[in-house]
Phi, psi and omega in degrees: 000143169251146185226137169257117184232130177278127173267302186214147162074163182285349176241005183260105184230140182254123173254116190242134172058018185265348182057023185225151183286141177297150181293163172284161185296341183264014178281344174085012175266082183232132174084013188277161173227118183233125185255105173218168190188153175277319191278076184254331188226147184278163179278181178074025176298139182287141170307150175267085178221172173086175178283152182282130179232152179229149174216161197232137174242127178269141175245115175241148161278319179218117193306337180286342180281146177298159174285116183238338177222133180225173180236128172237138179246131180277156177228191188058232186288349176253018174302137182103347172261131192232145176239123175279118185251126169268115188216053170262079198293325184295323183253012184046041182058043162295158186269079178264171182305313184289315173304311172305311177308307190298307179308314176303313181295321179292317186288324173312309189285327178297322179300341180248010185263085176297346180281347181270128183260327191210140177236127182252130168263123187222163177246144176255011176263120183305134176075003181221131166268301168201122190281356171106212190298150167271102186292326183296314175296319185292332184285347182263355185262148173276178184302316180300301181308313182302313175307314179302310181297314170298330177290332172288327175292325182290331181284318172307316185289330177297317182294316181293319177299331181272001178303137189290333182264167176301139181233139179232133173259129181255104188260091171274357174201218179299136174222091192243154172051230182301334170303309177291327172303323172300311176301320178291340174281351170284156173291314188225153184224135177239150176211150177279141190305331190271356179290160175229122182221150179187163175259109196254002196298328181294340170295340183242015176081021182235183163229166180301126187230012173241033174107349176306317185292342184260319177284325183294319173306314187289336180271319178240006182101145186289332187287314181291322178301313177300313179307308184291326176286316184299326184267339190058028181296143167257151179233153167275176186299312171305310169305321176303312176297319184296323183281342184095010182280334172236153181281323185217145180222141178213157170305143179280146186263181181287333176276354178072026177223038180295324173304311177307304194295329177285325169302317185286324171303305179299327175291325184289334179273343179278309187318313174288356181288162183297108187294330179286330171288334179286318175299318181287331172293315169306311177296326183290323181287313181292321184279326185287333178290345184271351186233180185286167185296319187292317175297325177299323186293322181293322188281320171305317189290328181290321173302307185302323180297339185274349171267337183302317185269016183278154174295328182295321180298317181295324177294315192299309186298323178292316182299322183290315184293326177267000174066043183218162178301141172279152184232092183278135187247352179079027164254000000 
């Protein structure tokens, strides 16, 4: 990992392991922390050929708990796409203790899985993406327990947002409260026109507490976000597209998975691209959006420096010259 760290004073910055010349002192790139690195993908990536097969790996915190969150890896031409499956059928994927614990373990494992190039978050519960907080569990908590649980939810959403590869939320049904906060933690969102989404916490005497009050303004602008949060309004998929809340919206199909199909199509567009370059582009945009433009340019420069020595960059240049599709291995 490479880091940009401030030691002392407004102009004292140490540039470690970046392989680039430090910027001039007037460029404003002071006090930033950047987590970047070249060794993001292993060698030996398989060609994206053959028929698509799937297999599932379960993630449990406790073997006695039912499976509420699962992982499916696509194979064949879709190798590199992983699907996080939310399958708490009886409670409409409500964010209860077991669900959150299993999701946290799974996301933690994904964060270190360099074979995964794109992640899709989807629901196996018809008509629901995630219904938000488990109000039955929350009703049994005292004030301290409730605060600690919401802190854990916020931490989980930050884990999802920090995944190094692109993430897509496929909303084929209701995404309310914490369910929409989970989708907002993803990089991209697709929705069926029939989906309903909203940060409805003010209708329950609360405010969005798992990142929604921060991520919604960044997605749609602060004035519109205030309107949606103050009113607790729900919007459909088409309206969400017009507001900029989702990237793609589509009519629901007979099998009820139109948003997932749209997310898979989007993942397949990302999949052939150079994985280290994609991860560094995500890092540059995420970190750059948090700082001023001059500091953002410094972040872009550092991320760019990480892709220059990669074999994938050489493969991309060679493929262009030879007029053939590039075969990226993540090296």
